[in-house]
Amino acid sequence: MQHLQMVDLKRQYQKIKPEVDAAIQRVIDSTAFIGGKDVKDFGEELAAYLGVKHVIPCANGTDALQIALMALGLQPGDEVITPSFTYIATVEVMALLRLQPVFVDVDPDTFTINIDSVRNAITSKTKAIVPVHLYGQCANMEPLLELAKEHNIPVIEDNAQAIGGTYTFSDGNTVRTGSMGIIGCTSFFPSKNLGCYGDGGAMFTNDDALAEKLKMIANHGQKVRYYHEMVGCNSRLDTIQAAVLRIKLKHLDEYCDARRNVATYYDNAFKSNPHIITPFQAQYNKHVFHQYTLQLKNVNRDELQTKLSEKNIPSMIYYPVPSHKQNMLKEFVPANINLPATDMLQDCVISLPVHTELTEEELKYITTNFLAIIDQLTK
Ligand SMILES: *Cc1c(COP(=O)(O)O)cnc(C)c1O
């Protein structure tokens, strides 16, 4: 097993190569590299898939989050509630806009934003809440949306890791992740569940006026060319990426199911081991396993990673340092911050390869060796 990787984009590409190659060639032949029909069609196709009115493509997931916050008209010092346990981009854009990120804890089972923690963090200065659907699991949106509505606070979903997932409300209504907040944001970074062949991102909304504003901000604050109404930025999805995404979107459900099958295989292999807590799947959602992330109990994680790599089994720690402990964000963190679940998870999580191309033989190799190493380390 020499070729195991966290994500195997090569084998995935081989299966769709004729279609992808033809689409890329078609864009090159047209020499229309920015905008055009592919970008427009992709936006419409993704909107139909998600069940939202508007999709505004942009350059990457980080820009999507930044533009979403800008569109809400937030002012420096406004507070934005978000989990510390996330990829840095979620919080970095807040710091960049001089907003005050207010870090809350996650639920130790789902790894997503803890509702009680949010309730305790709301003040008169709270101007937005940004839940993160971490590792492919949707945050518990129903109570979060109720709480936000009570206080009239907009919710922006960071859906970069969960596109393709669903959330089911208590009345049985099932919707796509990213379609519930006033704005949903995603990334098409190559390794994401819907990844392109470079950088890309998008924002989703059902609000016509907000869609217009998001579009303007992503385009130098202009609606009419060379008439700039507000300070924006330059954030575009390029045409080649849109052409690739149109092909991959057709496979997204199948890709998510393949990831879920990998997770089921791992779950079955690991569930009875006292040193492993397999990922909890909340009833309310279809978890799409952007990552398969275990919690280790009384296992030396560094030694485990060393021994895994001796067997050519890749593993990753997402994320070794939570946002509230990053030097970058020092000035935004109160001295008395207390996020016990986040601190606990930082030290015990480990992620194993999960992608659309893993074979049963590979999964068997990974799980057999993983369990043997755990045994060895805990004897
Ligand atoms: C990947 C990711 C982003 C940023 O996306 P980019 O396209 O890399 O800018 C933001 N939030 C989360 C949770 C992510 O996983």
Short mmCIF file of C-alpha atoms and ligand atoms in Angstrom, two decimals:
data_model
loop_
_atom_site.label_atom_id
_atom_site.label_comp_id
_atom_site.label_asym_id
_atom_site.label_seq_id
_atom_site.Cartn_x
_atom_site.Cartn_y
_atom_site.Cartn_z
CA MET A 1 0.00 0.00 0.00
CA GLN A 2 2.25 2.76 -1.24
CA HIS A 3 -0.29 5.17 -2.63
CA LEU A 4 -2.66 5.82 0.27
CA GLN A 5 -3.50 9.50 0.61
CA MET A 6 -5.87 11.57 2.74
CA VAL A 7 -7.60 12.52 -0.53
CA ASP A 8 -7.10 10.78 -3.88
CA LEU A 9 -8.04 13.21 -6.63
CA LYS A 10 -6.11 11.35 -9.30
CA ARG A 11 -8.26 8.24 -9.32
CA GLN A 12 -11.42 10.37 -9.14
CA TYR A 13 -10.25 12.39 -12.16
CA GLN A 14 -9.52 9.23 -14.20
CA LYS A 15 -13.21 8.30 -14.01
CA ILE A 16 -14.47 11.62 -15.40
CA LYS A 17 -11.44 12.50 -17.53
CA PRO A 18 -13.05 12.56 -21.01
CA GLU A 19 -15.81 14.91 -19.85
CA VAL A 20 -13.50 17.16 -17.83
CA ASP A 21 -10.84 17.36 -20.53
CA ALA A 22 -13.45 18.28 -23.15
CA ALA A 23 -14.96 20.97 -20.90
CA ILE A 24 -11.58 22.55 -20.14
CA GLN A 25 -10.61 22.43 -23.82
CA ARG A 26 -13.91 24.07 -24.76
CA VAL A 27 -13.16 27.01 -22.42
CA ILE A 28 -9.60 27.35 -23.74
CA ASP A 29 -10.84 27.26 -27.35
CA SER A 30 -13.29 30.04 -26.53
CA THR A 31 -10.55 32.10 -24.79
CA ALA A 32 -13.32 33.54 -22.59
CA PHE A 33 -11.62 32.79 -19.29
CA ILE A 34 -13.61 35.06 -16.98
CA GLY A 35 -17.37 34.95 -16.51
CA GLY A 36 -19.58 33.67 -19.31
CA LYS A 37 -22.10 30.91 -19.66
CA ASP A 38 -20.33 28.25 -17.61
CA VAL A 39 -20.19 30.47 -14.51
CA LYS A 40 -23.82 31.50 -14.93
CA ASP A 41 -25.00 27.93 -15.60
CA PHE A 42 -23.02 26.53 -12.71
CA GLY A 43 -24.56 29.11 -10.36
CA GLU A 44 -28.05 28.14 -11.53
CA GLU A 45 -27.38 24.42 -11.35
CA LEU A 46 -25.97 24.70 -7.84
CA ALA A 47 -28.93 26.87 -6.76
CA ALA A 48 -31.31 24.17 -8.01
CA TYR A 49 -29.32 21.48 -6.20
CA LEU A 50 -29.31 23.41 -2.92
CA GLY A 51 -32.89 24.61 -3.20
CA VAL A 52 -31.90 28.28 -2.88
CA LYS A 53 -32.82 31.25 -5.03
CA HIS A 54 -29.36 32.69 -5.61
CA VAL A 55 -25.82 31.34 -5.83
CA ILE A 56 -23.07 33.92 -6.17
CA PRO A 57 -19.78 32.30 -7.19
CA CYS A 58 -16.51 33.85 -5.96
CA ALA A 59 -12.79 33.15 -5.78
CA ASN A 60 -12.59 30.93 -2.68
CA GLY A 61 -14.34 30.01 0.56
CA THR A 62 -12.49 32.60 2.63
CA ASP A 63 -13.66 35.39 0.31
CA ALA A 64 -17.22 34.00 0.50
CA LEU A 65 -17.17 34.43 4.30
CA GLN A 66 -15.61 37.89 4.09
CA ILE A 67 -18.07 39.14 1.47
CA ALA A 68 -21.00 37.70 3.46
CA LEU A 69 -19.92 39.64 6.56
CA MET A 70 -19.41 42.81 4.47
CA ALA A 71 -22.87 42.44 2.92
CA LEU A 72 -24.48 42.48 6.36
CA GLY A 73 -22.98 45.94 6.83
CA LEU A 74 -21.22 45.07 10.07
CA GLN A 75 -19.14 47.78 11.70
CA PRO A 76 -15.75 47.52 13.44
CA GLY A 77 -16.25 46.23 16.97
CA ASP A 78 -19.51 44.41 16.19
CA GLU A 79 -19.53 40.99 17.79
CA VAL A 80 -19.76 37.80 15.75
CA ILE A 81 -20.30 34.50 17.57
CA THR A 82 -18.44 31.51 16.13
CA PRO A 83 -16.81 28.29 17.34
CA SER A 84 -13.10 28.40 18.08
CA PHE A 85 -12.85 24.80 16.85
CA THR A 86 -12.79 25.48 13.08
CA TYR A 87 -10.45 26.16 10.20
CA ILE A 88 -8.80 29.55 10.69
CA ALA A 89 -10.52 31.18 7.67
CA THR A 90 -13.86 31.40 9.51
CA VAL A 91 -12.34 33.71 12.10
CA GLU A 92 -9.57 35.36 10.12
CA VAL A 93 -12.03 37.30 7.98
CA MET A 94 -13.67 38.70 11.12
CA ALA A 95 -10.32 39.95 12.38
CA LEU A 96 -9.54 41.40 8.97
CA LEU A 97 -12.78 43.40 9.02
CA ARG A 98 -12.01 44.51 12.61
CA LEU A 99 -15.08 42.69 13.91
CA GLN A 100 -14.89 41.09 17.34
CA PRO A 101 -15.01 37.30 17.08
CA VAL A 102 -16.69 35.87 20.19
CA PHE A 103 -15.48 32.30 20.56
CA VAL A 104 -17.90 29.71 21.82
CA ASP A 105 -17.47 26.04 22.58
CA VAL A 106 -18.50 23.05 20.48
CA ASP A 107 -20.55 20.06 21.45
CA PRO A 108 -18.03 17.29 22.23
CA ASP A 109 -20.07 14.69 20.32
CA THR A 110 -20.93 16.50 17.10
CA PHE A 111 -17.91 18.87 17.05
CA THR A 112 -20.30 21.67 16.06
CA ILE A 113 -21.39 24.88 17.78
CA ASN A 114 -22.89 24.43 21.27
CA ILE A 115 -26.26 26.17 21.59
CA ASP A 116 -25.98 26.92 25.34
CA SER A 117 -22.58 28.41 24.74
CA VAL A 118 -24.10 30.67 22.05
CA ARG A 119 -26.98 31.69 24.34
CA ASN A 120 -24.52 32.76 27.03
CA ALA A 121 -22.43 34.74 24.54
CA ILE A 122 -25.20 36.90 23.08
CA THR A 123 -24.96 40.60 24.00
CA SER A 124 -26.50 43.79 22.61
CA LYS A 125 -23.42 44.02 20.35
CA THR A 126 -23.93 40.60 18.73
CA LYS A 127 -24.49 41.25 15.03
CA ALA A 128 -24.06 37.78 13.49
CA ILE A 129 -23.61 34.10 14.31
CA VAL A 130 -21.43 31.89 12.11
CA PRO A 131 -21.92 28.15 12.75
CA VAL A 132 -19.49 25.77 11.03
CA HIS A 133 -20.64 22.40 9.69
CA LEU A 134 -17.38 20.79 10.69
CA TYR A 135 -16.04 17.59 9.08
CA GLY A 136 -19.29 17.28 7.07
CA GLN A 137 -21.73 17.29 9.98
CA CYS A 138 -24.38 20.01 10.11
CA ALA A 139 -24.60 22.14 13.24
CA ASN A 140 -27.93 21.77 15.05
CA MET A 141 -29.62 24.55 13.09
CA GLU A 142 -33.20 24.43 14.40
CA PRO A 143 -32.48 25.62 17.97
CA LEU A 144 -29.76 27.94 16.67
CA LEU A 145 -32.10 29.60 14.17
CA GLU A 146 -34.80 29.94 16.87
CA LEU A 147 -32.36 31.57 19.27
CA ALA A 148 -31.04 33.88 16.54
CA LYS A 149 -34.57 34.85 15.52
CA GLU A 150 -35.49 35.65 19.13
CA HIS A 151 -32.62 38.15 19.21
CA ASN A 152 -32.94 39.23 15.58
CA ILE A 153 -29.38 38.13 14.71
CA PRO A 154 -28.50 36.96 11.18
CA VAL A 155 -26.89 33.53 10.75
CA ILE A 156 -24.17 32.87 8.15
CA GLU A 157 -23.43 29.18 7.59
CA ASP A 158 -19.84 28.11 6.97
CA ASN A 159 -20.70 25.17 4.73
CA ALA A 160 -17.21 24.65 3.29
CA GLN A 161 -16.99 21.12 4.72
CA ALA A 162 -20.58 19.94 4.38
CA ILE A 163 -21.86 20.66 0.88
CA GLY A 164 -24.13 17.79 -0.16
CA GLY A 165 -25.35 17.20 3.39
CA THR A 166 -28.88 17.69 4.64
CA TYR A 167 -30.63 18.84 7.82
CA THR A 168 -34.05 17.64 8.95
CA PHE A 169 -36.22 19.91 11.10
CA SER A 170 -38.47 18.48 13.82
CA ASP A 171 -41.49 18.80 11.51
CA GLY A 172 -39.77 16.45 9.04
CA ASN A 173 -38.78 19.14 6.54
CA THR A 174 -35.39 18.23 5.06
CA VAL A 175 -33.16 20.88 3.44
CA ARG A 176 -29.60 21.18 2.18
CA THR A 177 -26.85 22.47 4.45
CA GLY A 178 -25.97 26.05 3.59
CA SER A 179 -29.58 26.93 2.68
CA MET A 180 -30.85 27.77 6.18
CA GLY A 181 -28.94 30.88 7.22
CA ILE A 182 -29.46 34.28 5.63
CA ILE A 183 -26.25 33.49 3.72
CA GLY A 184 -24.47 30.17 3.22
CA CYS A 185 -20.80 30.05 2.21
CA THR A 186 -18.75 27.32 0.65
CA SER A 187 -15.34 26.52 -0.79
CA PHE A 188 -14.47 24.53 -3.90
CA PHE A 189 -10.87 23.94 -2.79
CA PRO A 190 -9.81 20.71 -4.59
CA SER A 191 -10.05 18.48 -1.51
CA LYS A 192 -13.51 19.66 -0.45
CA ASN A 193 -16.53 17.42 -1.11
CA LEU A 194 -17.29 19.48 -4.23
CA GLY A 195 -13.81 20.55 -5.29
CA CYS A 196 -12.61 22.20 -8.50
CA TYR A 197 -9.14 22.09 -10.08
CA GLY A 198 -7.88 25.25 -8.43
CA ASP A 199 -9.54 27.74 -6.09
CA GLY A 200 -13.23 28.57 -5.96
CA GLY A 201 -16.07 29.44 -3.63
CA ALA A 202 -19.67 30.60 -3.51
CA MET A 203 -22.35 32.29 -1.41
CA PHE A 204 -26.01 31.23 -1.32
CA THR A 205 -29.08 33.21 -0.30
CA ASN A 206 -32.83 33.38 -0.79
CA ASP A 207 -32.85 37.17 -0.28
CA ASP A 208 -32.96 39.11 -3.58
CA ALA A 209 -31.52 42.36 -2.21
CA LEU A 210 -28.74 40.57 -0.38
CA ALA A 211 -27.88 38.57 -3.52
CA GLU A 212 -27.51 41.83 -5.42
CA LYS A 213 -25.26 43.22 -2.69
CA LEU A 214 -23.09 40.10 -2.51
CA LYS A 215 -22.65 40.23 -6.28
CA MET A 216 -21.67 43.90 -6.15
CA ILE A 217 -19.19 43.48 -3.32
CA ALA A 218 -17.52 40.59 -5.15
CA ASN A 219 -17.21 42.89 -8.18
CA HIS A 220 -15.53 46.06 -6.86
CA GLY A 221 -18.81 47.41 -5.49
CA GLN A 222 -20.24 48.02 -8.95
CA LYS A 223 -23.51 47.05 -10.59
CA VAL A 224 -22.99 49.28 -13.63
CA ARG A 225 -19.45 49.02 -14.97
CA TYR A 226 -17.11 51.77 -13.68
CA TYR A 227 -19.76 53.18 -11.30
CA HIS A 228 -18.67 51.99 -7.85
CA GLU A 229 -21.30 52.28 -5.13
CA MET A 230 -19.36 50.75 -2.22
CA VAL A 231 -15.99 49.35 -1.30
CA GLY A 232 -15.84 45.76 -2.43
CA CYS A 233 -13.20 43.37 -3.65
CA ASN A 234 -12.29 41.35 -6.71
CA SER A 235 -13.49 37.82 -6.21
CA ARG A 236 -14.41 35.68 -9.21
CA LEU A 237 -14.80 32.00 -9.96
CA ASP A 238 -12.93 31.54 -13.21
CA THR A 239 -14.59 29.90 -16.19
CA ILE A 240 -12.43 26.78 -16.31
CA GLN A 241 -13.28 26.05 -12.67
CA ALA A 242 -16.98 26.58 -13.31
CA ALA A 243 -16.82 24.16 -16.26
CA VAL A 244 -15.17 21.52 -14.05
CA LEU A 245 -17.65 22.12 -11.22
CA ARG A 246 -20.63 21.66 -13.54
CA ILE A 247 -19.40 18.14 -14.24
CA LYS A 248 -18.52 17.32 -10.64
CA LEU A 249 -21.82 18.66 -9.27
CA LYS A 250 -23.60 15.86 -11.14
CA HIS A 251 -21.55 13.39 -9.07
CA LEU A 252 -21.81 15.15 -5.70
CA ASP A 253 -24.48 12.88 -4.19
CA GLU A 254 -22.57 9.79 -5.31
CA TYR A 255 -19.34 11.27 -3.88
CA CYS A 256 -21.03 11.95 -0.55
CA ASP A 257 -22.41 8.42 -0.43
CA ALA A 258 -18.96 6.99 -1.15
CA ARG A 259 -17.60 9.00 1.79
CA ARG A 260 -20.42 7.74 4.00
CA ASN A 261 -19.62 4.15 3.03
CA VAL A 262 -16.00 4.66 4.08
CA ALA A 263 -17.23 6.01 7.42
CA THR A 264 -19.49 2.98 7.92
CA TYR A 265 -16.57 0.65 7.23
CA TYR A 266 -14.39 2.47 9.78
CA ASP A 267 -17.25 2.61 12.33
CA ASN A 268 -17.79 -1.14 12.15
CA ALA A 269 -14.10 -1.86 12.48
CA PHE A 270 -13.54 0.51 15.41
CA LYS A 271 -16.76 0.58 17.39
CA SER A 272 -15.88 -2.01 20.03
CA ASN A 273 -12.40 -0.68 20.78
CA PRO A 274 -12.28 1.04 24.21
CA HIS A 275 -9.58 3.48 23.06
CA ILE A 276 -11.52 4.82 20.08
CA ILE A 277 -14.65 6.97 20.00
CA THR A 278 -16.05 6.81 16.47
CA PRO A 279 -17.68 9.97 15.06
CA PHE A 280 -21.19 10.61 16.35
CA GLN A 281 -23.78 11.17 13.62
CA ALA A 282 -26.61 13.38 14.81
CA GLN A 283 -30.06 12.05 13.80
CA TYR A 284 -31.04 15.39 12.35
CA ASN A 285 -28.49 15.35 9.54
CA LYS A 286 -26.96 13.44 6.66
CA HIS A 287 -23.29 13.60 7.59
CA VAL A 288 -21.15 13.81 4.45
CA PHE A 289 -17.78 13.02 6.05
CA HIS A 290 -15.49 15.65 4.69
CA GLN A 291 -13.26 14.17 7.38
CA TYR A 292 -13.47 10.95 9.37
CA THR A 293 -12.36 12.15 12.78
CA LEU A 294 -11.95 9.88 15.78
CA GLN A 295 -11.37 10.70 19.42
CA LEU A 296 -8.58 8.73 21.07
CA LYS A 297 -8.80 7.71 24.73
CA ASN A 298 -5.50 7.10 26.53
CA VAL A 299 -3.46 6.66 23.37
CA ASN A 300 -0.28 8.60 22.67
CA ARG A 301 -1.30 10.39 19.49
CA ASP A 302 2.21 11.34 18.37
CA GLU A 303 3.41 7.75 18.63
CA LEU A 304 0.29 6.57 16.84
CA GLN A 305 0.94 8.94 13.94
CA THR A 306 4.58 7.85 13.71
CA LYS A 307 3.64 4.18 13.60
CA LEU A 308 0.88 4.83 11.07
CA SER A 309 3.28 6.61 8.75
CA GLU A 310 5.70 3.66 9.01
CA LYS A 311 2.87 1.65 7.45
CA ASN A 312 2.30 4.39 4.83
CA ILE A 313 -1.05 5.25 6.37
CA PRO A 314 -1.60 9.02 6.32
CA SER A 315 -3.37 10.75 9.22
CA MET A 316 -4.00 14.38 10.11
CA ILE A 317 -4.90 16.51 13.11
CA TYR A 318 -7.71 18.94 12.26
CA TYR A 319 -6.89 21.22 14.00
CA PRO A 320 -3.89 21.11 16.35
CA VAL A 321 -4.43 24.67 17.63
CA PRO A 322 -7.97 26.05 18.01
CA SER A 323 -8.58 29.63 16.87
CA HIS A 324 -8.65 31.14 20.37
CA LYS A 325 -5.07 29.94 20.94
CA GLN A 326 -3.66 31.26 17.64
CA ASN A 327 -1.13 34.07 17.95
CA MET A 328 -2.85 35.82 15.06
CA LEU A 329 -5.98 36.36 17.13
CA LYS A 330 -4.43 37.17 20.52
CA GLU A 331 -5.93 40.67 20.76
CA PHE A 332 -9.45 39.29 20.26
CA VAL A 333 -9.41 36.70 23.05
CA PRO A 334 -10.51 37.56 26.61
CA ALA A 335 -8.18 36.39 29.38
CA ASN A 336 -10.89 34.37 31.11
CA ILE A 337 -11.96 32.37 28.06
CA ASN A 338 -13.07 28.84 28.93
CA LEU A 339 -13.82 26.34 26.17
CA PRO A 340 -13.43 22.90 27.78
CA ALA A 341 -14.75 20.77 24.90
CA THR A 342 -12.53 22.59 22.41
CA ASP A 343 -9.48 22.14 24.63
CA MET A 344 -10.27 18.46 25.10
CA LEU A 345 -10.75 17.80 21.38
CA GLN A 346 -7.56 19.59 20.40
CA ASP A 347 -5.59 16.86 22.16
CA CYS A 348 -7.53 13.74 21.19
CA VAL A 349 -8.82 14.04 17.61
CA ILE A 350 -7.23 12.30 14.65
CA SER A 351 -8.50 12.06 11.07
CA LEU A 352 -8.02 9.09 8.74
CA PRO A 353 -8.16 9.02 4.93
CA VAL A 354 -11.65 9.51 3.55
CA HIS A 355 -12.36 10.08 -0.13
CA THR A 356 -14.42 8.77 -2.99
CA GLU A 357 -11.98 6.17 -4.29
CA LEU A 358 -11.01 4.07 -1.25
CA THR A 359 -11.28 0.34 -1.93
CA GLU A 360 -12.28 -2.37 0.52
CA GLU A 361 -8.73 -3.73 0.36
CA GLU A 362 -7.33 -0.34 1.34
CA LEU A 363 -9.85 0.11 4.13
CA LYS A 364 -9.01 -3.31 5.46
CA TYR A 365 -5.31 -2.45 5.41
CA ILE A 366 -5.89 0.84 7.23
CA THR A 367 -8.23 -0.53 9.91
CA THR A 368 -6.25 -3.72 10.61
CA ASN A 369 -3.02 -1.79 11.05
CA PHE A 370 -4.69 1.02 13.00
CA LEU A 371 -6.16 -1.44 15.50
CA ALA A 372 -2.90 -3.39 15.79
CA ILE A 373 -0.98 -0.18 16.55
CA ILE A 374 -3.56 0.93 19.13
CA ASP A 375 -3.21 -2.48 20.82
CA GLN A 376 0.55 -2.20 20.81
CA LEU A 377 0.49 1.32 22.28
CA THR A 378 -2.02 0.56 25.03
CA LYS A 379 -0.69 -2.78 26.28
C1 LIG B 1 -11.76 25.27 3.48
C2 LIG B 1 -12.51 26.05 4.48
C3 LIG B 1 -12.66 27.45 4.37
C4 LIG B 1 -11.92 28.29 3.36
O1 LIG B 1 -12.02 27.93 2.05
P1 LIG B 1 -10.86 28.38 1.00
O2 LIG B 1 -11.49 28.07 -0.32
O3 LIG B 1 -9.67 27.55 1.29
O4 LIG B 1 -10.63 29.83 1.18
C5 LIG B 1 -13.44 28.08 5.31
N1 LIG B 1 -14.02 27.42 6.32
C6 LIG B 1 -13.87 26.09 6.48
C7 LIG B 1 -14.54 25.40 7.62
C8 LIG B 1 -13.10 25.36 5.58
O5 LIG B 1 -12.94 24.04 5.76
#
